[in-house]
Amino acid sequence: MDRDFLLKTETAKVLYHDYAAKMPIIDYHCHVDPREIFEDRRFENIYQVWLEGDHYKWRVMRSNGVEERYITGDAPEREKFQKFAEALPKAIGNPMYHWCHLELRTYFGYEGVLNGDTAQEVWDLSVKKLAEPDMGVRGILRQSNVAMVGTTDDPTSDLAWHKRIADDPTISTVVAPSFRPDKALNIEKPGWAGFLSELGWVSGVEVKDLDSLEGALGQRMSAFDAAGCRAADHGLDYVPFRPAERGQADAIMKKALAGQGVTPEEAEQFKTALLLFCVRRYASLDWVMQIHYNCMRNPNSAMFARLGPDSGFDCMNNVNCAGALYALLDALYADDALPRTILYSLNPGENELLDTMIGAFQGPGIPGRLQHGSAWWFNDNKTGMRDQLTSLANLGLLGNFIGMLTDSRSFLSYTRHAYFRRILCELVGGWIENGEYPANLEQAGALIEDICYRNAKRYFQL
């Protein structure tokens, strides 16, 4: 993992070092806490900045048979880090191995290899380095050259930390909220009615029917827009599209509010009505819409009952909802209500499907109006990134791609952008040296810079 890590050809090395590496980072989808940015959180040790909320690392530890008390339990932080360090050498071929060592070198200057025997020296080094003045959250953002962070926020958020960040001239990174209304759509899931009560309290709109629900969500969208929101994000198990008359969707909602169960078909009808309302509003606000789908969430019912959601047990799904996604895009396009849209499937077998789908709904005036989102979650490894980039290049315009995101809760994850950029430069460099693209480094370098930064800057109107 030297200076030319993953860069096999001379052209790839030039593209990375002279063009990609210097570009700022636009991390348009992540899960970091804006409060920690405003408060400039300090970390005492590497566990707090590395393992505290990282599902990827938790899965590595579970796969090595580590007891849960060393992962999410009450074991001492130093012992938790030791268990991870002992598991890491077995992660050959896993991007976690590369990410960890890129982070250790970039932020801590550690040139060795992390394992059970070196855990103590890495721990001691982290304690020393994290005490330095520029190793708070704001310092990490500055040295990582992060121009923009797009957080993921519930509609009921008061956005107080975003407002404080926007009013603080010492914070140079743009920190934009993203509207995530999943709880409003999930009519069939526990907690839906409780969420509507909270939404009503925050918005000042009593939610009792479809009209008032749309009113409450619309009020929150206006508040998000005033706070600098540039995007909405939907995390869907699958894409629903089962249109119904408005009165029918309203009756389904009232039935659920009365405590009566809804059928899967009724749930889809309600979700379709509310999703169409939301997306049309995004278009009017000139927001980007992101749709993440085909994730199986919380399949391990025993661990879900023990730890709750977002604890590292989700996996890929294989729901065929291509017809529904086509129908959704078609209905919006026909009404001139299709916003800039990024589509991500957690199933990598849908790369070609998405690349041909976005090509059917591109429109004038916005290069790359529809995007096949960056290789996401379980796909942001070397193979997954190469496959996504190659498919997009084969079937679309790679030069209009808006590039990488972290989808992370860690402030050290910005090395994933460097990882992506190395893979991108190696791929493009190989095509050039194979005679498949002109050996014009100025032209190719500009394309690399666009993908790494400028396309996203334009797309999110920064």
Short mmCIF file of C-alpha atoms in Angstrom, two decimals:
data_model
loop_
_atom_site.label_atom_id
_atom_site.label_comp_id
_atom_site.label_asym_id
_atom_site.label_seq_id
_atom_site.Cartn_x
_atom_site.Cartn_y
_atom_site.Cartn_z
CA MET A 1 0.00 0.00 0.00
CA ASP A 2 2.56 2.52 -1.15
CA ARG A 3 2.07 5.73 -3.10
CA ASP A 4 0.98 3.79 -6.18
CA PHE A 5 -1.37 1.36 -4.40
CA LEU A 6 -3.81 -0.18 -6.97
CA LEU A 7 -2.23 1.84 -9.80
CA LYS A 8 -0.61 -0.62 -12.20
CA THR A 9 -0.05 1.51 -15.30
CA GLU A 10 1.92 4.71 -15.76
CA THR A 11 -1.17 6.44 -17.14
CA ALA A 12 -3.19 5.47 -14.05
CA LYS A 13 -0.47 6.91 -11.81
CA VAL A 14 -0.51 10.23 -13.66
CA LEU A 15 -4.31 10.41 -13.63
CA TYR A 16 -4.44 9.77 -9.89
CA HIS A 17 -1.53 11.84 -8.61
CA ASP A 18 -1.85 14.80 -11.00
CA TYR A 19 -5.63 15.00 -11.23
CA ALA A 20 -7.79 12.88 -8.90
CA ALA A 21 -5.90 13.15 -5.62
CA LYS A 22 -6.05 16.94 -5.41
CA MET A 23 -9.81 17.29 -5.94
CA PRO A 24 -12.03 18.26 -2.99
CA ILE A 25 -14.53 15.71 -1.65
CA ILE A 26 -18.28 16.06 -1.94
CA ASP A 27 -19.70 13.40 0.38
CA TYR A 28 -23.31 13.80 -0.65
CA HIS A 29 -24.71 10.84 1.32
CA CYS A 30 -23.52 9.85 4.77
CA HIS A 31 -24.72 9.30 8.32
CA VAL A 32 -22.41 11.47 10.42
CA ASP A 33 -23.89 13.55 13.23
CA PRO A 34 -23.99 17.30 12.50
CA ARG A 35 -23.82 18.00 16.22
CA GLU A 36 -20.33 16.48 16.31
CA ILE A 37 -19.27 18.83 13.51
CA PHE A 38 -20.55 21.93 15.26
CA GLU A 39 -19.15 20.91 18.65
CA ASP A 40 -15.87 19.84 17.03
CA ARG A 41 -15.95 16.53 18.86
CA ARG A 42 -12.64 15.24 20.16
CA PHE A 43 -11.86 11.53 20.36
CA GLU A 44 -9.79 10.01 23.15
CA ASN A 45 -8.72 6.87 21.29
CA ILE A 46 -9.08 4.95 18.05
CA TYR A 47 -12.06 2.94 19.29
CA GLN A 48 -14.17 6.08 19.58
CA VAL A 49 -13.37 7.35 16.09
CA TRP A 50 -13.18 3.91 14.43
CA LEU A 51 -15.33 1.23 16.03
CA GLU A 52 -17.99 3.08 17.98
CA GLY A 53 -20.65 2.98 15.26
CA ASP A 54 -19.08 1.18 12.31
CA HIS A 55 -21.30 -1.67 11.16
CA TYR A 56 -18.69 -2.87 8.67
CA LYS A 57 -16.18 -3.49 11.45
CA TRP A 58 -18.81 -5.10 13.65
CA ARG A 59 -19.55 -7.63 10.91
CA VAL A 60 -15.86 -8.49 10.62
CA MET A 61 -15.75 -9.19 14.35
CA ARG A 62 -18.93 -11.28 14.35
CA SER A 63 -17.60 -13.31 11.44
CA ASN A 64 -14.58 -14.09 13.61
CA GLY A 65 -16.76 -15.40 16.42
CA VAL A 66 -16.26 -12.42 18.73
CA GLU A 67 -18.77 -12.21 21.57
CA GLU A 68 -21.26 -9.37 21.28
CA ARG A 69 -20.06 -7.71 24.50
CA TYR A 70 -16.84 -6.83 22.64
CA ILE A 71 -18.82 -5.36 19.74
CA THR A 72 -21.85 -3.45 21.01
CA GLY A 73 -21.67 -4.48 24.65
CA ASP A 74 -20.02 -3.16 27.79
CA ALA A 75 -16.47 -4.47 27.34
CA PRO A 76 -13.70 -1.87 27.79
CA GLU A 77 -12.86 0.10 24.65
CA ARG A 78 -9.28 -1.15 24.58
CA GLU A 79 -10.46 -4.78 24.64
CA LYS A 80 -12.96 -4.14 21.84
CA PHE A 81 -10.19 -2.70 19.69
CA GLN A 82 -8.00 -5.72 20.45
CA LYS A 83 -10.69 -8.10 19.24
CA PHE A 84 -11.01 -6.17 15.99
CA ALA A 85 -7.25 -6.06 15.47
CA GLU A 86 -7.07 -9.84 15.92
CA ALA A 87 -9.80 -10.38 13.31
CA LEU A 88 -8.50 -7.95 10.68
CA PRO A 89 -5.66 -10.12 9.23
CA LYS A 90 -8.30 -12.64 8.12
CA ALA A 91 -10.04 -9.99 6.00
CA ILE A 92 -7.95 -10.58 2.87
CA GLY A 93 -9.95 -9.45 -0.16
CA ASN A 94 -12.28 -7.40 2.02
CA PRO A 95 -12.18 -3.62 1.44
CA MET A 96 -12.13 -3.22 5.21
CA TYR A 97 -8.49 -4.31 5.19
CA HIS A 98 -7.59 -1.62 2.68
CA TRP A 99 -9.74 1.09 4.26
CA CYS A 100 -8.29 0.49 7.72
CA HIS A 101 -4.70 0.76 6.59
CA LEU A 102 -5.40 3.79 4.39
CA GLU A 103 -6.96 5.48 7.42
CA LEU A 104 -4.07 4.51 9.67
CA ARG A 105 -1.54 5.96 7.23
CA THR A 106 -3.53 9.07 6.31
CA TYR A 107 -4.62 10.24 9.74
CA PHE A 108 -2.13 8.62 12.14
CA GLY A 109 0.99 8.26 9.99
CA TYR A 110 1.17 4.55 10.81
CA GLU A 111 3.13 2.59 8.20
CA GLY A 112 2.85 -0.83 9.80
CA VAL A 113 0.24 -3.58 9.68
CA LEU A 114 -2.55 -3.82 12.26
CA ASN A 115 -2.97 -7.20 13.95
CA GLY A 116 -3.27 -8.56 17.45
CA ASP A 117 0.43 -8.08 18.15
CA THR A 118 0.54 -4.45 16.96
CA ALA A 119 -2.75 -3.38 18.50
CA GLN A 120 -1.11 -1.77 21.52
CA GLU A 121 1.29 0.38 19.51
CA VAL A 122 -1.55 1.50 17.24
CA TRP A 123 -3.68 2.27 20.29
CA ASP A 124 -0.91 4.32 21.89
CA LEU A 125 -0.22 6.16 18.64
CA SER A 126 -3.91 6.98 18.22
CA VAL A 127 -4.16 8.41 21.72
CA LYS A 128 -1.17 10.66 21.01
CA LYS A 129 -2.31 11.75 17.53
CA LEU A 130 -5.93 12.37 18.52
CA ALA A 131 -4.72 14.80 21.19
CA GLU A 132 -3.20 17.05 18.51
CA PRO A 133 -5.05 20.34 17.85
CA ASP A 134 -6.13 19.51 14.29
CA MET A 135 -7.60 16.07 15.07
CA GLY A 136 -11.05 17.18 16.16
CA VAL A 137 -13.89 16.62 13.72
CA ARG A 138 -13.44 20.01 12.04
CA GLY A 139 -9.72 19.42 11.64
CA ILE A 140 -10.35 16.02 10.08
CA LEU A 141 -12.76 17.60 7.59
CA ARG A 142 -10.20 20.26 6.67
CA GLN A 143 -7.28 17.90 6.18
CA SER A 144 -9.53 15.55 4.19
CA ASN A 145 -10.43 18.44 1.85
CA VAL A 146 -14.17 17.89 2.32
CA ALA A 147 -16.17 20.58 0.55
CA MET A 148 -19.63 19.25 1.35
CA VAL A 149 -21.26 16.73 3.69
CA GLY A 150 -24.81 15.56 3.04
CA THR A 151 -26.23 14.17 6.28
CA THR A 152 -29.33 11.96 6.52
CA ASP A 153 -32.12 13.47 8.60
CA ASP A 154 -35.57 12.51 9.83
CA PRO A 155 -38.43 14.88 8.88
CA THR A 156 -39.01 15.52 12.58
CA SER A 157 -35.50 16.90 13.09
CA ASP A 158 -35.44 20.52 14.23
CA LEU A 159 -32.25 20.99 12.19
CA ALA A 160 -30.79 23.05 15.03
CA TRP A 161 -27.23 21.83 14.49
CA HIS A 162 -27.38 22.52 10.76
CA LYS A 163 -28.51 26.06 11.49
CA ARG A 164 -25.68 26.59 13.96
CA ILE A 165 -23.15 25.25 11.46
CA ALA A 166 -24.48 27.55 8.73
CA ASP A 167 -24.13 30.53 11.05
CA ASP A 168 -20.55 29.67 12.05
CA PRO A 169 -18.05 31.29 9.65
CA THR A 170 -15.22 29.14 11.01
CA ILE A 171 -16.75 26.02 9.43
CA SER A 172 -15.78 26.01 5.75
CA THR A 173 -17.43 22.68 4.86
CA VAL A 174 -21.02 22.90 3.61
CA VAL A 175 -23.14 20.62 5.82
CA ALA A 176 -26.51 20.06 4.17
CA PRO A 177 -29.42 18.09 5.62
CA SER A 178 -31.10 15.43 3.47
CA PHE A 179 -34.81 14.65 3.87
CA ARG A 180 -35.40 10.96 4.79
CA PRO A 181 -39.17 10.29 5.09
CA ASP A 182 -39.06 6.48 5.29
CA LYS A 183 -41.02 6.34 8.55
CA ALA A 184 -43.93 8.20 6.98
CA LEU A 185 -44.26 5.67 4.18
CA ASN A 186 -43.89 2.50 6.25
CA ILE A 187 -47.57 2.17 7.13
CA GLU A 188 -47.27 -1.56 7.77
CA LYS A 189 -44.42 -1.31 10.26
CA PRO A 190 -44.55 -0.86 14.06
CA GLY A 191 -44.13 2.72 15.16
CA TRP A 192 -45.78 4.30 12.12
CA ALA A 193 -48.68 5.86 14.03
CA GLY A 194 -46.32 7.11 16.73
CA PHE A 195 -44.14 8.74 14.10
CA LEU A 196 -47.17 10.55 12.66
CA SER A 197 -47.94 11.95 16.11
CA GLU A 198 -44.39 13.25 16.42
CA LEU A 199 -44.53 14.67 12.90
CA GLY A 200 -47.75 16.47 13.75
CA TRP A 201 -46.24 17.99 16.88
CA VAL A 202 -43.12 19.22 15.08
CA SER A 203 -44.97 20.58 12.05
CA GLY A 204 -47.94 22.03 13.91
CA VAL A 205 -50.30 20.05 11.69
CA GLU A 206 -52.57 17.43 13.27
CA VAL A 207 -52.08 14.32 11.11
CA LYS A 208 -55.39 12.54 10.75
CA ASP A 209 -55.75 11.84 7.03
CA LEU A 210 -53.80 11.94 3.77
CA ASP A 211 -54.32 15.67 3.27
CA SER A 212 -52.94 16.54 6.69
CA LEU A 213 -50.05 14.09 6.32
CA GLU A 214 -49.05 15.74 3.07
CA GLY A 215 -49.43 19.12 4.73
CA ALA A 216 -47.17 18.14 7.61
CA LEU A 217 -44.51 16.68 5.31
CA GLY A 218 -44.74 19.74 3.07
CA GLN A 219 -44.18 22.01 6.06
CA ARG A 220 -41.08 20.04 7.03
CA MET A 221 -39.79 20.11 3.44
CA SER A 222 -40.04 23.89 3.51
CA ALA A 223 -38.09 23.96 6.78
CA PHE A 224 -35.43 21.66 5.32
CA ASP A 225 -35.21 23.80 2.21
CA ALA A 226 -34.66 26.90 4.32
CA ALA A 227 -31.86 25.03 6.13
CA GLY A 228 -30.01 24.36 2.86
CA CYS A 229 -31.34 20.91 1.97
CA ARG A 230 -30.32 19.78 -1.49
CA ALA A 231 -31.55 16.20 -1.57
CA ALA A 232 -34.12 13.73 -0.33
CA ASP A 233 -33.35 10.10 0.29
CA HIS A 234 -35.62 7.07 0.35
CA GLY A 235 -34.37 3.82 1.84
CA LEU A 236 -36.86 1.33 0.42
CA ASP A 237 -37.02 -2.42 0.94
CA TYR A 238 -38.40 -2.45 -2.59
CA VAL A 239 -39.87 0.15 -4.95
CA PRO A 240 -43.69 0.29 -4.70
CA PHE A 241 -45.97 1.33 -7.53
CA ARG A 242 -49.64 0.43 -7.15
CA PRO A 243 -51.69 3.56 -7.95
CA ALA A 244 -55.11 4.02 -6.35
CA GLU A 245 -57.77 6.68 -6.26
CA ARG A 246 -56.96 9.36 -3.71
CA GLY A 247 -60.04 8.51 -1.66
CA GLN A 248 -58.93 4.89 -1.50
CA ALA A 249 -55.43 5.80 -0.30
CA ASP A 250 -56.96 8.12 2.31
CA ALA A 251 -59.26 5.32 3.54
CA ILE A 252 -56.27 2.96 3.87
CA MET A 253 -54.44 5.52 5.99
CA LYS A 254 -57.46 6.06 8.26
CA LYS A 255 -57.84 2.31 8.62
CA ALA A 256 -54.24 2.00 9.80
CA LEU A 257 -54.62 4.95 12.18
CA ALA A 258 -57.63 3.19 13.71
CA GLY A 259 -55.37 0.28 14.59
CA GLN A 260 -56.64 -2.04 11.90
CA GLY A 261 -54.12 -3.97 9.85
CA VAL A 262 -53.55 -3.23 6.18
CA THR A 263 -52.90 -5.80 3.49
CA PRO A 264 -49.66 -5.75 1.49
CA GLU A 265 -51.62 -4.44 -1.50
CA GLU A 266 -53.13 -1.64 0.59
CA ALA A 267 -49.72 -0.73 1.97
CA GLU A 268 -48.37 -0.44 -1.57
CA GLN A 269 -51.28 1.77 -2.61
CA PHE A 270 -50.69 4.12 0.30
CA LYS A 271 -46.92 4.18 -0.25
CA THR A 272 -47.37 4.92 -3.95
CA ALA A 273 -49.67 7.87 -3.26
CA LEU A 274 -47.35 9.37 -0.65
CA LEU A 275 -44.20 8.71 -2.67
CA LEU A 276 -45.65 10.48 -5.71
CA PHE A 277 -46.60 13.47 -3.54
CA CYS A 278 -43.10 13.66 -2.07
CA VAL A 279 -41.25 13.38 -5.36
CA ARG A 280 -43.38 16.01 -7.06
CA ARG A 281 -42.60 18.32 -4.19
CA TYR A 282 -38.87 17.56 -4.53
CA ALA A 283 -39.09 18.59 -8.17
CA SER A 284 -40.76 21.88 -7.26
CA LEU A 285 -38.01 22.57 -4.69
CA ASP A 286 -35.31 21.62 -7.22
CA TRP A 287 -33.93 18.91 -4.91
CA VAL A 288 -32.13 15.73 -5.90
CA MET A 289 -34.03 12.51 -5.17
CA GLN A 290 -32.10 9.44 -4.05
CA ILE A 291 -33.69 5.98 -3.98
CA HIS A 292 -31.81 3.18 -2.20
CA TYR A 293 -33.55 -0.16 -2.51
CA ASN A 294 -33.22 -3.95 -2.40
CA CYS A 295 -31.92 -4.12 1.15
CA MET A 296 -33.14 -6.83 3.50
CA ARG A 297 -33.24 -5.04 6.83
CA ASN A 298 -33.02 -6.81 10.18
CA PRO A 299 -33.35 -10.43 8.96
CA ASN A 300 -31.97 -11.77 12.25
CA SER A 301 -35.07 -11.40 14.42
CA ALA A 302 -33.35 -12.45 17.66
CA MET A 303 -30.57 -9.85 17.30
CA PHE A 304 -33.06 -7.23 16.15
CA ALA A 305 -35.03 -7.77 19.35
CA ARG A 306 -31.81 -7.50 21.34
CA LEU A 307 -30.06 -4.57 19.63
CA GLY A 308 -32.65 -2.86 17.44
CA PRO A 309 -32.08 -1.53 13.90
CA ASP A 310 -28.83 -0.26 12.36
CA SER A 311 -26.63 -2.71 14.23
CA GLY A 312 -24.93 -4.50 11.34
CA PHE A 313 -27.25 -7.35 10.40
CA ASP A 314 -28.77 -6.05 7.15
CA CYS A 315 -28.04 -7.81 3.86
CA MET A 316 -28.80 -7.75 0.14
CA ASN A 317 -32.27 -8.55 -1.15
CA ASN A 318 -33.42 -9.80 -4.54
CA VAL A 319 -36.87 -8.29 -5.09
CA ASN A 320 -37.72 -7.77 -8.74
CA CYS A 321 -39.23 -4.30 -8.74
CA ALA A 322 -37.91 -3.13 -12.11
CA GLY A 323 -41.44 -2.76 -13.48
CA ALA A 324 -42.49 -0.61 -10.53
CA LEU A 325 -39.41 1.59 -10.85
CA TYR A 326 -39.98 2.07 -14.57
CA ALA A 327 -43.63 2.95 -13.90
CA LEU A 328 -42.70 5.43 -11.18
CA LEU A 329 -40.19 7.25 -13.39
CA ASP A 330 -42.63 7.21 -16.31
CA ALA A 331 -45.47 8.74 -14.29
CA LEU A 332 -43.22 11.53 -13.05
CA TYR A 333 -41.60 12.18 -16.43
CA ALA A 334 -45.03 12.43 -18.09
CA ASP A 335 -46.02 15.14 -15.60
CA ASP A 336 -42.69 16.97 -15.99
CA ALA A 337 -42.15 16.22 -12.29
CA LEU A 338 -39.06 14.01 -12.40
CA PRO A 339 -36.27 15.66 -10.41
CA ARG A 340 -32.59 14.93 -10.70
CA THR A 341 -32.58 11.33 -9.50
CA ILE A 342 -29.96 8.89 -8.21
CA LEU A 343 -30.85 5.19 -8.17
CA TYR A 344 -28.99 2.62 -6.07
CA SER A 345 -29.76 -1.09 -5.88
CA LEU A 346 -28.00 -3.09 -3.21
CA ASN A 347 -28.17 -6.04 -5.60
CA PRO A 348 -25.16 -5.72 -7.97
CA GLY A 349 -26.95 -7.93 -10.48
CA GLU A 350 -29.04 -4.87 -11.35
CA ASN A 351 -26.16 -2.71 -12.63
CA GLU A 352 -27.08 -3.10 -16.28
CA LEU A 353 -30.78 -2.75 -15.53
CA LEU A 354 -30.23 0.62 -13.85
CA ASP A 355 -27.85 1.85 -16.52
CA THR A 356 -30.37 1.19 -19.27
CA MET A 357 -33.23 2.53 -17.15
CA ILE A 358 -31.61 5.90 -16.51
CA GLY A 359 -30.89 6.18 -20.23
CA ALA A 360 -34.63 5.95 -20.96
CA PHE A 361 -35.45 9.01 -18.82
CA GLN A 362 -32.59 11.45 -19.36
CA GLY A 363 -33.72 14.89 -20.44
CA PRO A 364 -32.47 18.16 -21.92
CA GLY A 365 -30.60 20.80 -19.96
CA ILE A 366 -29.04 18.65 -17.23
CA PRO A 367 -26.12 16.35 -18.16
CA GLY A 368 -26.61 13.12 -16.25
CA ARG A 369 -30.02 14.11 -14.90
CA LEU A 370 -30.56 10.49 -13.84
CA GLN A 371 -27.65 8.77 -12.17
CA HIS A 372 -26.74 5.18 -11.38
CA GLY A 373 -25.49 5.77 -7.86
CA SER A 374 -22.04 4.80 -6.70
CA ALA A 375 -21.45 1.18 -5.68
CA TRP A 376 -23.30 1.14 -2.39
CA TRP A 377 -22.78 -0.51 1.01
CA PHE A 378 -21.85 -4.14 0.33
CA ASN A 379 -20.74 -3.17 -3.19
CA ASP A 380 -18.21 -0.45 -2.33
CA ASN A 381 -15.30 -2.88 -2.73
CA LYS A 382 -12.80 -3.10 -5.57
CA THR A 383 -14.87 -5.57 -7.59
CA GLY A 384 -18.14 -3.77 -6.94
CA MET A 385 -16.75 -0.38 -7.92
CA ARG A 386 -15.12 -1.68 -11.09
CA ASP A 387 -18.30 -3.49 -12.09
CA GLN A 388 -20.49 -0.42 -11.50
CA LEU A 389 -18.09 1.88 -13.36
CA THR A 390 -17.70 -0.56 -16.26
CA SER A 391 -21.44 -1.08 -16.62
CA LEU A 392 -22.10 2.66 -16.56
CA ALA A 393 -19.35 3.23 -19.12
CA ASN A 394 -20.68 0.47 -21.37
CA LEU A 395 -24.29 1.64 -21.32
CA GLY A 396 -24.23 5.33 -20.45
CA LEU A 397 -21.88 8.31 -20.09
CA LEU A 398 -19.26 7.68 -17.45
CA GLY A 399 -18.01 11.24 -17.91
CA ASN A 400 -21.21 12.59 -16.32
CA PHE A 401 -21.01 10.35 -13.24
CA ILE A 402 -21.17 12.17 -9.87
CA GLY A 403 -18.71 9.83 -8.16
CA MET A 404 -18.25 8.38 -4.70
CA LEU A 405 -19.98 8.72 -1.35
CA THR A 406 -19.07 7.24 2.04
CA ASP A 407 -22.51 6.18 3.37
CA SER A 408 -20.62 6.14 6.67
CA ARG A 409 -20.93 7.15 10.31
CA SER A 410 -17.18 7.66 10.70
CA PHE A 411 -15.25 10.88 10.11
CA LEU A 412 -12.22 8.87 9.00
CA SER A 413 -14.06 7.28 6.07
CA TYR A 414 -12.99 9.92 3.55
CA THR A 415 -10.16 7.64 2.48
CA ARG A 416 -12.90 5.66 0.72
CA HIS A 417 -12.93 8.48 -1.81
CA ALA A 418 -9.19 7.97 -2.35
CA TYR A 419 -9.84 4.23 -2.72
CA PHE A 420 -12.54 4.89 -5.32
CA ARG A 421 -10.34 7.38 -7.17
CA ARG A 422 -7.48 4.90 -7.40
CA ILE A 423 -9.82 2.25 -8.80
CA LEU A 424 -11.29 4.76 -11.26
CA CYS A 425 -7.86 5.90 -12.47
CA GLU A 426 -6.60 2.35 -12.84
CA LEU A 427 -9.67 1.46 -14.92
CA VAL A 428 -9.48 4.50 -17.18
CA GLY A 429 -5.67 4.29 -17.41
CA GLY A 430 -5.97 0.70 -18.57
CA TRP A 431 -8.42 1.65 -21.30
CA ILE A 432 -6.07 4.39 -22.49
CA GLU A 433 -2.99 2.16 -22.57
CA ASN A 434 -5.02 -0.49 -24.37
CA GLY A 435 -5.79 2.02 -27.13
CA GLU A 436 -9.49 2.28 -26.28
CA TYR A 437 -9.36 6.02 -25.52
CA PRO A 438 -6.99 8.76 -26.74
CA ALA A 439 -3.72 9.11 -24.85
CA ASN A 440 -4.54 12.76 -24.25
CA LEU A 441 -3.84 13.20 -20.55
CA GLU A 442 -5.28 16.70 -20.42
CA GLN A 443 -8.62 15.44 -21.75
CA ALA A 444 -8.60 12.29 -19.64
CA GLY A 445 -7.48 14.22 -16.57
CA ALA A 446 -10.36 16.67 -16.93
CA LEU A 447 -12.77 13.74 -17.15
CA ILE A 448 -11.29 12.26 -13.96
CA GLU A 449 -11.60 15.60 -12.17
CA ASP A 450 -15.22 15.87 -13.29
CA ILE A 451 -16.10 12.45 -11.90
CA CYS A 452 -14.24 13.03 -8.64
CA TYR A 453 -15.62 16.49 -7.92
CA ARG A 454 -16.98 18.87 -10.54
CA ASN A 455 -19.96 16.77 -11.66
CA ALA A 456 -21.22 16.45 -8.09
CA LYS A 457 -20.57 20.15 -7.46
CA ARG A 458 -22.78 21.01 -10.41
CA TYR A 459 -25.37 18.33 -9.67
CA PHE A 460 -25.89 19.46 -6.07
CA GLN A 461 -25.63 23.13 -7.04
CA LEU A 462 -22.77 24.03 -4.72
#
